[in-house]
Amino acid sequence: MNRRVTVGATILALAGLGGAGIAAANGRSASGGSRLDDGKDLLSQASITEQQAIAAAQTAASGPLNEVDLEHYDGRLVFNVDVGAKDVKVDAASGDVVAATSDD
């Protein structure tokens, strides 16, 4: 009986928090905080958001989401998103995945 109450309370708490509760349950910051590590000074040059880059990267690789960097790659500005064992490069202007290489 106590287990049902605890599970029910957890479900209600997550429902009350909306997406923030779900994000926190997935290991992301409940405040929607940034994972951007390097390249914060380049953020104003990006046409897509960090969240859009993460979503695009997760279509090219699976696994836990780690850090995100904004950097120059092959003559373009890209978000480098660490997803699982891959470094996924997402064009910061178009949102296209331009590379997905093994994480070193």
GROMACS .gro file of C-alpha atoms in nm:
model
  104
    1MET     CA    1   0.000   0.000   0.000
    2ASN     CA    2   0.280   0.247   0.082
    3ARG     CA    3   0.443   0.168  -0.252
    4ARG     CA    4   0.123   0.267  -0.437
    5VAL     CA    5   0.107   0.595  -0.249
    6THR     CA    6   0.473   0.669  -0.326
    7VAL     CA    7   0.438   0.586  -0.697
    8GLY     CA    8   0.116   0.785  -0.720
    9ALA     CA    9   0.274   1.085  -0.548
   10THR     CA   10   0.573   1.068  -0.783
   11ILE     CA   11   0.348   1.058  -1.090
   12LEU     CA   12   0.145   1.352  -0.962
   13ALA     CA   13   0.462   1.547  -0.882
   14LEU     CA   14   0.603   1.490  -1.230
   15ALA     CA   15   0.270   1.579  -1.389
   16GLY     CA   16   0.258   1.899  -1.187
   17LEU     CA   17   0.605   1.994  -1.303
   18GLY     CA   18   0.523   1.927  -1.668
   19GLY     CA   19   0.823   1.903  -1.898
   20ALA     CA   20   1.062   2.019  -1.629
   21GLY     CA   21   0.986   1.713  -1.417
   22ILE     CA   22   1.030   1.483  -1.711
   23ALA     CA   23   1.356   1.652  -1.808
   24ALA     CA   24   1.485   1.611  -1.454
   25ALA     CA   25   1.384   1.246  -1.459
   26ASN     CA   26   1.586   1.203  -1.780
   27GLY     CA   27   1.899   1.343  -1.616
   28ARG     CA   28   1.871   1.694  -1.756
   29SER     CA   29   1.839   2.007  -1.553
   30ALA     CA   30   1.482   2.079  -1.446
   31SER     CA   31   1.547   2.447  -1.511
   32GLY     CA   32   1.621   2.372  -1.878
   33GLY     CA   33   1.982   2.467  -1.815
   34SER     CA   34   2.237   2.466  -2.088
   35ARG     CA   35   2.482   2.184  -2.152
   36LEU     CA   36   2.696   2.419  -2.362
   37ASP     CA   37   3.057   2.385  -2.247
   38ASP     CA   38   3.290   2.551  -2.499
   39GLY     CA   39   3.191   2.818  -2.751
   40LYS     CA   40   2.945   3.024  -2.550
   41ASP     CA   41   3.093   3.333  -2.714
   42LEU     CA   42   2.980   3.199  -3.055
   43LEU     CA   43   2.618   3.144  -2.951
   44SER     CA   44   2.497   3.474  -3.100
   45GLN     CA   45   2.615   3.351  -3.444
   46ALA     CA   46   2.400   3.035  -3.434
   47SER     CA   47   2.063   3.035  -3.608
   48ILE     CA   48   1.932   2.732  -3.419
   49THR     CA   49   1.908   2.679  -3.046
   50GLU     CA   50   2.112   2.439  -2.840
   51GLN     CA   51   1.795   2.235  -2.780
   52GLN     CA   52   1.731   2.208  -3.157
   53ALA     CA   53   2.091   2.093  -3.208
   54ILE     CA   54   2.050   1.828  -2.939
   55ALA     CA   55   1.727   1.703  -3.098
   56ALA     CA   56   1.897   1.679  -3.439
   57ALA     CA   57   2.199   1.500  -3.291
   58GLN     CA   58   1.976   1.245  -3.120
   59THR     CA   59   1.840   1.143  -3.461
   60ALA     CA   60   2.194   1.045  -3.567
   61ALA     CA   61   2.311   0.865  -3.250
   62SER     CA   62   2.166   0.710  -2.939
   63GLY     CA   63   2.283   0.694  -2.583
   64PRO     CA   64   2.333   0.931  -2.296
   65LEU     CA   65   2.363   1.299  -2.372
   66ASN     CA   66   2.687   1.454  -2.252
   67GLU     CA   67   2.835   1.795  -2.320
   68VAL     CA   68   2.766   2.029  -2.607
   69ASP     CA   69   3.025   2.258  -2.769
   70LEU     CA   70   2.990   2.527  -3.033
   71GLU     CA   71   3.289   2.529  -3.266
   72HIS     CA   72   3.412   2.570  -3.621
   73TYR     CA   73   3.429   2.252  -3.827
   74ASP     CA   74   3.503   2.217  -4.197
   75GLY     CA   75   3.444   2.589  -4.258
   76ARG     CA   76   3.114   2.615  -4.074
   77LEU     CA   77   2.985   2.681  -3.724
   78VAL     CA   78   2.856   2.361  -3.566
   79PHE     CA   79   2.721   2.233  -3.239
   80ASN     CA   80   2.931   1.933  -3.138
   81VAL     CA   81   2.693   1.718  -2.935
   82ASP     CA   82   2.825   1.415  -2.746
   83VAL     CA   83   2.557   1.147  -2.772
   84GLY     CA   84   2.654   0.803  -2.646
   85ALA     CA   85   2.979   0.703  -2.816
   86LYS     CA   86   2.942   0.959  -3.096
   87ASP     CA   87   3.040   1.321  -3.153
   88VAL     CA   88   2.756   1.453  -3.366
   89LYS     CA   89   2.817   1.778  -3.551
   90VAL     CA   90   2.504   1.981  -3.625
   91ASP     CA   91   2.523   2.283  -3.855
   92ALA     CA   92   2.442   2.586  -3.638
   93ALA     CA   93   2.275   2.763  -3.931
   94SER     CA   94   2.058   2.490  -4.084
   95GLY     CA   95   2.024   2.229  -3.810
   96ASP     CA   96   2.150   1.957  -4.045
   97VAL     CA   97   2.368   1.678  -3.909
   98VAL     CA   98   2.698   1.710  -4.096
   99ALA     CA   99   2.902   1.437  -3.922
  100ALA     CA  100   2.871   1.165  -3.661
  101THR     CA  101   3.209   1.023  -3.563
  102SER     CA  102   3.327   0.799  -3.283
  103ASP     CA  103   3.386   0.995  -2.964
  104ASP     CA  104   3.756   1.016  -2.879
   0.00000   0.00000   0.00000
